[in-house]
């Protein structure tokens, strides 16, 4: 339990540095964008390559991966059923944004540092990253295209998007290195590792800037919709992950990892999708903002429960 609190304290300090620098106008919105781009296009792929090449294949292609996929699917279906009853006029694109906001976890920007400081190893978030990047994202992108353009999604278009994502490329490259048992020379490995070390602080400082300069969330008529999504994301999804994990035979640290990962907030790239396809931009933004704060006490409570029951 102490390790969890120390982990969140470490993350909070770095986020606070970003907030303070934005408050003092040392950094602005352009700095947030540039730090995020650095993390997305260079540092995070390097970090994932480093992590994946050191992770045994059975630790990635495991029951944790199946649990992550099943948990997302269950939450997405649950949201779509609720949306049909409570918001019957939503378009396909709006429902896609809602289901992603309810089930697509921030396994990159916040999942990596939380896995590092709370779970003790970034490798625990690798199965969820792979599920989201290699399976969920291509399917949703094809559906978004279909909704926006009135075109039938194609396999080629989905594959092109998948393999143009730098985080996907980094994860796959690391996985291939591990599978082929390639030993990278130090002149290559050391710069990659050094670049990867920039990922976590860059993401957290950028997030701190967004907290200082972002608008007030969940105001007006959309508040009920936002809080429904947040409840699904922060409360229902970890509960479902717990049930599925137990059913698949997970216990101890692996079960702890999938439940904590499921309790992570909505991923920030959902906002990017909302802007790109002009669907529920404010809803996505508010779900990300509120679920980020709400996830902290929930993850601490999960850690306390697991520590009391299993001494993880």
Coordinates of C-alpha atoms in Angstrom, one line a residue:
X1 CA 0.0 0.0 0.0
X2 CA 2.9 2.4 0.8
X3 CA 4.4 1.7 -2.6
X4 CA 1.1 2.6 -4.3
X5 CA 0.9 6.0 -2.4
X6 CA 4.6 6.7 -3.1
X7 CA 4.0 5.9 -6.8
X8 CA 1.0 8.3 -7.1
X9 CA 3.0 10.9 -5.1
X10 CA 5.9 10.7 -7.6
X11 CA 3.4 11.0 -10.5
X12 CA 1.6 13.9 -8.8
X13 CA 4.9 15.8 -8.2
X14 CA 5.8 15.7 -11.9
X15 CA 2.3 16.6 -13.0
X16 CA 2.4 19.5 -10.6
X17 CA 5.7 20.7 -12.2
X18 CA 3.8 20.9 -15.5
X19 CA 0.9 22.7 -13.9
X20 CA 3.2 25.2 -12.2
X21 CA 5.2 25.9 -15.4
X22 CA 2.0 26.5 -17.2
X23 CA 0.7 28.8 -14.4
X24 CA 3.9 30.8 -14.5
X25 CA 3.6 30.9 -18.3
X26 CA 6.9 29.3 -18.8
X27 CA 5.1 26.6 -20.8
X28 CA 1.9 27.1 -22.9
X29 CA -0.4 25.1 -25.1
X30 CA 2.3 24.7 -27.7
X31 CA 4.6 23.2 -25.2
X32 CA 1.9 20.7 -24.2
X33 CA 1.5 19.7 -27.9
X34 CA 5.2 19.4 -28.5
X35 CA 5.8 17.3 -25.4
X36 CA 2.9 15.1 -26.3
X37 CA 4.3 14.7 -29.8
X38 CA 7.8 13.9 -28.5
X39 CA 6.3 11.2 -26.3
X40 CA 4.0 9.8 -29.0
X41 CA 6.3 9.8 -31.9
X42 CA 9.7 9.0 -30.3
X43 CA 10.0 8.4 -26.6
X44 CA 7.0 6.1 -26.1
X45 CA 7.9 3.9 -29.1
X46 CA 11.4 3.6 -27.8
X47 CA 10.2 2.8 -24.3
X48 CA 7.8 0.1 -25.6
X49 CA 10.5 -1.4 -27.8
X50 CA 12.8 -1.6 -24.8
X51 CA 10.1 -3.1 -22.6
X52 CA 8.8 -5.6 -25.1
X53 CA 12.2 -7.0 -26.1
X54 CA 12.8 -7.7 -22.4
X55 CA 9.4 -9.2 -21.8
X56 CA 8.9 -13.0 -22.2
X57 CA 6.4 -13.7 -24.9
X58 CA 4.2 -15.7 -22.5
X59 CA 3.9 -12.6 -20.3
X60 CA 2.3 -10.7 -23.2
X61 CA 0.3 -13.3 -25.0
X62 CA -1.3 -14.4 -21.8
X63 CA -4.7 -14.6 -19.9
X64 CA -4.1 -10.9 -19.1
X65 CA -4.5 -10.0 -22.8
X66 CA -7.7 -12.1 -23.0
X67 CA -9.0 -10.4 -19.9
X68 CA -8.3 -6.9 -21.2
X69 CA -10.1 -7.7 -24.5
X70 CA -13.1 -9.3 -22.8
X71 CA -13.4 -6.4 -20.3
X72 CA -13.4 -3.8 -23.0
X73 CA -15.9 -5.7 -25.1
X74 CA -18.3 -6.1 -22.1
X75 CA -18.1 -2.4 -21.2
X76 CA -18.6 -1.3 -24.9
X77 CA -21.7 -3.5 -25.2
X78 CA -23.0 -2.2 -21.8
X79 CA -22.6 1.4 -22.9
X80 CA -24.3 0.8 -26.3
X81 CA -27.3 -0.8 -24.5
X82 CA -27.5 2.2 -22.1
X83 CA -27.1 4.7 -24.9
X84 CA -29.9 3.1 -26.9
X85 CA -32.2 3.6 -23.9
X86 CA -31.1 6.9 -22.6
X87 CA -29.7 8.7 -25.7
X88 CA -31.7 7.1 -28.6
X89 CA -30.9 9.9 -31.1
X90 CA -27.1 9.4 -31.1
X91 CA -25.4 8.8 -34.4
X92 CA -23.0 5.8 -34.9
X93 CA -20.0 8.1 -34.5
X94 CA -21.3 9.5 -31.2
X95 CA -21.9 6.0 -29.8
X96 CA -18.4 5.0 -30.9
X97 CA -16.9 7.9 -29.0
X98 CA -19.0 7.0 -26.0
X99 CA -18.1 3.4 -25.9
X100 CA -14.4 4.2 -26.4
X101 CA -14.6 6.8 -23.5
X102 CA -16.1 4.1 -21.3
X103 CA -13.7 1.3 -22.1
X104 CA -10.4 2.5 -23.8
X105 CA -7.9 2.9 -21.0
X106 CA -5.1 5.4 -20.8
X107 CA -2.5 2.6 -21.0
X108 CA 0.1 4.9 -22.6
X109 CA 0.2 8.4 -21.1
X110 CA -0.8 7.3 -17.6
X111 CA -0.7 3.5 -17.8
X112 CA 3.0 3.4 -18.3
X113 CA 4.0 5.5 -15.3
X114 CA 1.3 3.8 -13.1
X115 CA 2.6 0.4 -14.2
X116 CA 6.1 1.5 -13.4
X117 CA 5.5 3.0 -10.0
X118 CA 2.4 1.1 -8.8
X119 CA 2.7 -2.3 -10.3
X120 CA 6.5 -2.2 -10.4
X121 CA 7.0 -3.1 -14.0
X122 CA 5.8 -1.5 -17.3
X123 CA 5.4 -5.0 -18.8
X124 CA 2.1 -5.4 -16.9
X125 CA 0.5 -2.8 -19.2
X126 CA 1.8 -4.4 -22.4
X127 CA -1.1 -6.8 -23.0
X128 CA -3.6 -4.0 -22.8
X129 CA -1.6 -1.8 -25.1
X130 CA -1.4 -4.6 -27.7
X131 CA -5.1 -5.3 -27.5
X132 CA -6.0 -1.6 -27.9
X133 CA -3.5 -0.8 -30.6
X134 CA -3.6 -4.0 -32.7
X135 CA -7.3 -5.0 -32.3
X136 CA -9.6 -2.3 -31.0
X137 CA -8.2 0.8 -32.7
X138 CA -8.3 -0.6 -36.3
X139 CA -11.8 -1.8 -35.9
X140 CA -13.0 1.5 -34.5
X141 CA -11.2 3.5 -37.2
X142 CA -12.9 1.5 -39.9
X143 CA -16.3 2.2 -38.3
X144 CA -15.5 5.9 -37.9
X145 CA -14.6 6.1 -41.6
X146 CA -17.8 4.3 -42.5
X147 CA -19.9 6.7 -40.4
X148 CA -18.1 9.9 -41.6
X149 CA -17.8 9.1 -45.3
X150 CA -20.6 6.6 -46.0
X151 CA -18.0 4.1 -47.2
X152 CA -17.5 0.5 -46.4
X153 CA -14.4 -0.1 -44.3
X154 CA -11.7 -2.1 -45.9
X155 CA -9.1 -4.4 -44.5
X156 CA -6.3 -2.5 -46.3
X157 CA -7.3 0.8 -44.8
X158 CA -7.4 -0.6 -41.3
X159 CA -4.0 -2.3 -41.7
X160 CA -2.5 0.9 -43.1
X161 CA -3.6 2.9 -40.0
X162 CA -2.5 0.2 -37.6
X163 CA 1.1 0.1 -39.0
X164 CA 1.4 3.8 -39.3
X165 CA 1.0 4.3 -35.6
X166 CA 4.5 4.8 -34.0
X167 CA 3.5 3.3 -30.7
X168 CA 2.3 0.2 -32.5
X169 CA 5.5 0.1 -34.5
X170 CA 7.6 0.3 -31.3
X171 CA 5.6 -2.4 -29.6
X172 CA 5.8 -4.8 -32.6
X173 CA 9.5 -4.1 -33.2
X174 CA 10.2 -5.0 -29.6
X175 CA 8.1 -8.1 -29.8
X176 CA 9.9 -9.2 -32.9
X177 CA 13.2 -8.7 -31.3
X178 CA 12.1 -10.8 -28.4
X179 CA 10.7 -13.6 -30.6
X180 CA 13.7 -13.7 -32.8
X181 CA 16.1 -13.4 -29.8
X182 CA 18.0 -10.6 -31.4
X183 CA 20.8 -9.0 -29.3
X184 CA 21.0 -5.3 -30.2
X185 CA 24.5 -3.8 -30.1
X186 CA 25.0 -1.2 -27.4
X187 CA 25.5 1.6 -29.9
X188 CA 21.8 1.0 -30.9
X189 CA 20.3 -0.2 -27.6
X190 CA 21.7 2.6 -25.4
X191 CA 20.3 5.5 -27.4
X192 CA 16.9 3.8 -27.6
X193 CA 16.8 3.2 -23.9
X194 CA 17.9 6.8 -23.2
X195 CA 15.1 8.1 -25.5
X196 CA 12.6 5.8 -23.8
X197 CA 13.5 7.3 -20.5
X198 CA 12.0 10.6 -21.7
X199 CA 8.6 9.1 -22.2
X200 CA 7.1 9.2 -18.7
X201 CA 8.3 12.7 -17.6
X202 CA 7.3 14.2 -21.0
X203 CA 3.8 12.7 -20.7
X204 CA 3.3 13.8 -17.1
X205 CA 4.5 17.4 -17.6
X206 CA 2.2 17.7 -20.7
X207 CA -0.7 16.4 -18.7
X208 CA 0.1 19.0 -15.9
X209 CA -0.1 21.7 -18.5
X210 CA -3.5 20.5 -19.7
X211 CA -4.8 20.5 -16.2
X212 CA -3.9 24.2 -15.7
X213 CA -5.1 25.4 -19.1
X214 CA -8.1 23.1 -19.7
X215 CA -11.7 24.2 -19.6
X216 CA -14.2 23.4 -16.8
X217 CA -15.6 19.8 -17.4
X218 CA -19.1 18.3 -17.2
X219 CA -21.0 21.6 -17.2
X220 CA -24.6 21.9 -18.6
X221 CA -26.9 19.3 -20.0
X222 CA -24.2 16.7 -20.8
X223 CA -23.3 16.2 -17.1
X224 CA -25.4 13.0 -16.7
X225 CA -23.9 11.5 -19.9
X226 CA -20.4 12.3 -18.7
X227 CA -20.9 10.8 -15.2
X228 CA -22.5 7.7 -16.7
X229 CA -19.4 7.1 -18.8
X230 CA -17.1 7.8 -15.9
X231 CA -18.9 5.3 -13.7
X232 CA -18.6 2.7 -16.4
X233 CA -14.9 3.4 -16.8
X234 CA -13.8 3.7 -13.2
X235 CA -16.2 1.4 -11.3
X236 CA -17.8 -1.1 -13.7
X237 CA -14.8 -1.9 -15.9
X238 CA -12.4 -3.0 -13.0
X239 CA -15.3 -5.0 -11.5
X240 CA -15.8 -6.8 -14.8
X241 CA -12.1 -7.3 -15.2
X242 CA -12.0 -8.8 -11.7
X243 CA -14.8 -11.3 -12.5
X244 CA -13.3 -12.3 -15.9
X245 CA -9.8 -12.6 -14.4
X246 CA -11.1 -14.9 -11.6
X247 CA -13.0 -16.9 -14.2
X248 CA -9.9 -17.4 -16.3
X249 CA -7.8 -18.5 -13.2
X250 CA -5.8 -15.3 -12.6
X251 CA -4.7 -14.8 -9.0
X252 CA -2.3 -12.6 -7.1
X253 CA -0.1 -10.1 -9.0
X254 CA -1.5 -10.9 -12.5
X255 CA -5.1 -10.4 -11.3
X256 CA -4.0 -7.2 -9.5
X257 CA -2.4 -5.9 -12.7
X258 CA -5.5 -6.5 -14.9
X259 CA -7.9 -4.9 -12.3
X260 CA -5.6 -1.8 -11.8
X261 CA -5.2 -1.5 -15.6
X262 CA -9.0 -1.6 -16.1
X263 CA -9.4 1.2 -13.5
X264 CA -7.2 3.5 -15.5
X265 CA -8.9 6.6 -16.9
X266 CA -10.1 7.2 -20.4
X267 CA -7.3 7.5 -22.9
X268 CA -6.5 11.0 -24.1
X269 CA -6.3 9.9 -27.8
X270 CA -10.1 9.5 -27.7
X271 CA -10.3 13.3 -27.8
X272 CA -8.1 13.2 -30.9
X273 CA -10.6 10.8 -32.5
X274 CA -13.5 13.0 -31.5
X275 CA -11.9 16.0 -33.1
X276 CA -10.9 14.2 -36.2
X277 CA -14.4 12.8 -36.9
X278 CA -16.3 15.8 -35.3
X279 CA -18.2 13.5 -32.9
X280 CA -18.9 14.3 -29.2
X281 CA -15.7 16.4 -28.7
X282 CA -16.9 17.9 -25.4
X283 CA -18.1 14.6 -24.1
X284 CA -14.7 12.9 -24.8
X285 CA -12.8 15.8 -23.2
X286 CA -14.9 15.8 -20.1
X287 CA -14.8 12.0 -19.7
X288 CA -11.0 12.1 -19.9
X289 CA -10.7 14.9 -17.4
X290 CA -13.0 13.6 -14.7
X291 CA -12.0 9.9 -15.0
X292 CA -8.4 10.9 -14.6
X293 CA -9.1 12.4 -11.2
X294 CA -11.6 9.7 -10.2
X295 CA -9.3 6.9 -11.0
X296 CA -6.8 7.9 -8.3
X297 CA -8.9 7.0 -5.2
X298 CA -10.3 3.9 -7.0
X299 CA -6.8 2.5 -7.8
X300 CA -5.7 3.2 -4.2
X301 CA -8.7 1.4 -2.9
X302 CA -8.0 -1.6 -5.2
X303 CA -4.4 -1.7 -4.1
X304 CA -5.5 -1.6 -0.5
X305 CA -8.0 -4.4 -1.0
X306 CA -5.5 -6.6 -2.8
X307 CA -2.9 -5.9 -0.1
X308 CA -5.3 -6.9 2.6
X309 CA -6.6 -10.0 0.9
X310 CA -3.6 -11.4 -1.0
X311 CA -0.6 -9.3 0.4
X312 CA 0.3 -8.2 -3.2

